[in-house]
mmCIF file of C-alpha atoms and ligand atoms in Angstrom:
data_model
loop_
_atom_site.group_PDB
_atom_site.id
_atom_site.type_symbol
_atom_site.label_atom_id
_atom_site.label_comp_id
_atom_site.label_asym_id
_atom_site.label_seq_id
_atom_site.Cartn_x
_atom_site.Cartn_y
_atom_site.Cartn_z
ATOM 1 C CA MET A 2 42.796 -33.338 86.427
ATOM 2 C CA LYS A 3 44.723 -30.667 88.348
ATOM 3 C CA THR A 4 41.794 -30.091 90.680
ATOM 4 C CA ILE A 5 41.581 -33.829 91.448
ATOM 5 C CA GLY A 6 45.314 -33.771 92.235
ATOM 6 C CA TYR A 7 44.855 -30.902 94.678
ATOM 7 C CA ILE A 8 41.936 -32.665 96.401
ATOM 8 C CA VAL A 9 43.850 -35.957 96.689
ATOM 9 C CA ALA A 10 46.918 -34.123 98.025
ATOM 10 C CA ALA A 11 44.810 -32.205 100.543
ATOM 11 C CA ILE A 12 43.134 -35.407 101.767
ATOM 12 C CA LEU A 13 46.495 -37.192 102.092
ATOM 13 C CA ILE A 14 48.059 -34.295 104.038
ATOM 14 C CA PHE A 15 44.919 -34.000 106.200
ATOM 15 C CA PHE A 16 44.977 -37.692 107.126
ATOM 16 C CA GLY A 17 48.746 -37.596 107.532
ATOM 17 C CA VAL A 18 48.414 -34.834 110.122
ATOM 18 C CA LEU A 19 45.557 -36.734 111.825
ATOM 19 C CA PHE A 20 47.663 -39.901 112.074
ATOM 20 C CA ILE A 21 50.702 -38.015 113.451
ATOM 21 C CA TRP A 22 48.391 -36.243 115.885
ATOM 22 C CA GLY A 23 46.787 -39.562 116.884
ATOM 23 C CA ALA A 24 50.189 -41.144 117.417
ATOM 24 C CA PHE A 25 50.729 -38.802 120.383
ATOM 25 C CA GLY A 26 47.266 -39.360 121.814
ATOM 26 C CA SER A 27 46.227 -41.054 125.066
ATOM 27 C CA THR A 28 47.272 -44.409 123.641
ATOM 28 C CA PRO A 29 50.554 -43.756 121.800
ATOM 29 C CA GLN A 30 50.758 -45.532 118.438
ATOM 30 C CA PRO A 31 54.331 -45.257 117.054
ATOM 31 C CA GLY A 32 53.273 -46.997 113.837
ATOM 32 C CA TRP A 33 50.855 -44.175 113.079
ATOM 33 C CA ILE A 34 53.711 -41.705 112.837
ATOM 34 C CA VAL A 35 55.124 -43.714 109.897
ATOM 35 C CA VAL A 36 51.703 -43.883 108.238
ATOM 36 C CA GLY A 37 51.082 -40.170 108.844
ATOM 37 C CA VAL A 38 54.497 -39.081 107.557
ATOM 38 C CA LEU A 39 54.127 -41.297 104.477
ATOM 39 C CA SER A 40 50.614 -40.028 103.755
ATOM 40 C CA ALA A 41 51.566 -36.354 104.196
ATOM 41 C CA GLY A 42 54.771 -36.923 102.214
ATOM 42 C CA ILE A 43 52.863 -38.363 99.228
ATOM 43 C CA GLY A 44 50.382 -35.469 99.455
ATOM 44 C CA LEU A 45 53.182 -32.885 99.462
ATOM 45 C CA THR A 46 54.881 -34.675 96.521
ATOM 46 C CA ILE A 47 51.639 -34.474 94.522
ATOM 47 C CA LEU A 48 51.355 -30.746 95.349
ATOM 48 C CA TYR A 49 54.979 -30.199 94.284
ATOM 49 C CA LEU A 50 54.488 -32.053 90.997
ATOM 50 C CA ILE A 51 51.275 -30.119 90.213
ATOM 51 C CA SER A 52 52.889 -26.740 90.925
ATOM 52 C CA ARG A 53 55.943 -27.666 88.846
ATOM 53 C CA LYS A 54 53.694 -28.750 85.959
ATOM 54 C CA ALA A 55 51.647 -25.536 86.305
ATOM 55 C CA LYS A 56 54.870 -23.462 86.109
ATOM 56 C CA ALA A 57 56.003 -25.326 83.003
ATOM 57 C CA GLU A 58 52.644 -24.705 81.385
ATOM 58 C CA ALA A 59 52.711 -21.011 82.281
ATOM 59 C CA GLY A 60 56.082 -20.708 80.562
ATOM 60 C CA THR A 61 54.669 -21.973 77.299
ATOM 61 C CA GLN A 62 51.377 -20.789 75.850
ATOM 62 C CA VAL A 63 48.799 -21.080 78.574
ATOM 63 C CA THR A 64 45.791 -18.854 78.196
ATOM 64 C CA LEU A 65 43.863 -17.841 81.289
ATOM 65 C CA LYS A 66 40.477 -16.308 81.558
ATOM 66 C CA ILE A 67 40.787 -12.827 82.955
ATOM 67 C CA ASP A 68 38.806 -12.086 86.072
ATOM 68 C CA LEU A 69 37.644 -8.517 85.789
ATOM 69 C CA PRO A 70 36.103 -6.936 88.857
ATOM 70 C CA GLY A 71 32.354 -6.401 88.651
ATOM 71 C CA ASN A 72 32.628 -2.605 88.868
ATOM 72 C CA VAL A 73 34.475 -2.427 85.527
ATOM 73 C CA GLY A 74 31.840 -1.742 82.930
ATOM 74 C CA MET A 75 32.514 -4.309 80.234
ATOM 75 C CA ASP A 76 30.109 -2.535 77.906
ATOM 76 C CA THR A 77 32.539 0.378 77.756
ATOM 77 C CA ILE A 78 35.255 -1.719 76.076
ATOM 78 C CA LYS A 79 34.947 -1.447 72.326
ATOM 79 C CA CYS A 80 36.920 -2.864 69.449
ATOM 80 C CA LYS A 81 39.662 -0.518 68.228
ATOM 81 C CA SER A 82 39.077 -1.256 64.564
ATOM 82 C CA CYS A 83 35.333 -1.827 64.193
ATOM 83 C CA GLY A 84 33.872 -0.342 67.387
ATOM 84 C CA GLY A 85 32.031 -3.541 68.266
ATOM 85 C CA THR A 86 31.204 -4.099 71.933
ATOM 86 C CA LEU A 87 33.523 -6.614 73.557
ATOM 87 C CA THR A 88 32.741 -8.952 76.453
ATOM 88 C CA ALA A 89 34.995 -10.618 79.024
ATOM 89 C CA GLU A 90 34.979 -13.744 76.833
ATOM 90 C CA ASN A 91 36.824 -11.801 74.119
ATOM 91 C CA ILE A 92 39.691 -10.966 76.450
ATOM 92 C CA LYS A 93 42.292 -13.607 77.237
ATOM 93 C CA VAL A 94 45.564 -13.290 79.122
ATOM 94 C CA VAL A 95 48.431 -14.563 76.950
ATOM 95 C CA ASN A 96 51.825 -14.568 78.640
ATOM 96 C CA GLY A 97 50.626 -12.017 81.199
ATOM 97 C CA ALA A 98 49.260 -9.549 78.674
ATOM 98 C CA PRO A 99 45.533 -9.102 78.149
ATOM 99 C CA MET A 100 44.745 -9.845 74.501
ATOM 100 C CA VAL A 101 41.535 -8.884 72.777
ATOM 101 C CA THR A 102 40.086 -11.021 70.039
ATOM 102 C CA CYS A 103 37.258 -9.207 68.320
ATOM 103 C CA PRO A 104 34.314 -11.499 67.482
ATOM 104 C CA TYR A 105 33.171 -9.144 64.710
ATOM 105 C CA CYS A 106 36.252 -8.304 62.677
ATOM 106 C CA HIS A 107 38.579 -10.972 64.210
ATOM 107 C CA THR A 108 41.291 -8.421 64.997
ATOM 108 C CA VAL A 109 43.713 -9.568 67.698
ATOM 109 C CA TYR A 110 45.514 -6.877 69.678
ATOM 110 C CA GLN A 111 46.806 -6.174 73.172
ATOM 111 C CA LEU A 112 44.442 -4.423 75.548
ATOM 112 C CA THR A 113 46.132 -1.153 76.460
ATOM 113 C CA GLU A 114 43.291 0.414 78.387
ATOM 114 C CA ASP A 115 44.332 0.912 82.008
ATOM 115 C CA PRO A 116 42.512 -1.297 84.491
ATOM 116 C CA LYS A 117 40.271 0.759 86.738
ATOM 117 C CA TRP A 118 40.870 -1.070 90.018
HETATM 118 ZN ZN1 ZN B 5 36.413 -5.495 65.717
#
């Protein structure tokens, strides 16, 4: 849903700029400025609404998948309580802190291991 919003906003802004640009072309079209400004304005409004919604969601309980760089050996991360090997899918960022949920013993704790980047 959010991705669609971004695409629609980008298209609207793109065409808005094209119309404003075209308005000052070889055959000036004053009406195009209105169309262009309206189109770009709607696009920017959509972008604003999406970013505001995203911020509101981030303030609550949004969980993001952590993007670990490829050089970090995921096989080296082991569960603190049972020693089971953890994968990137077991690590989720909750309110900015990386949380580990062990698939073997179901222990949930904060990942304290320093990132190696
Ligand atoms: Zn465990």
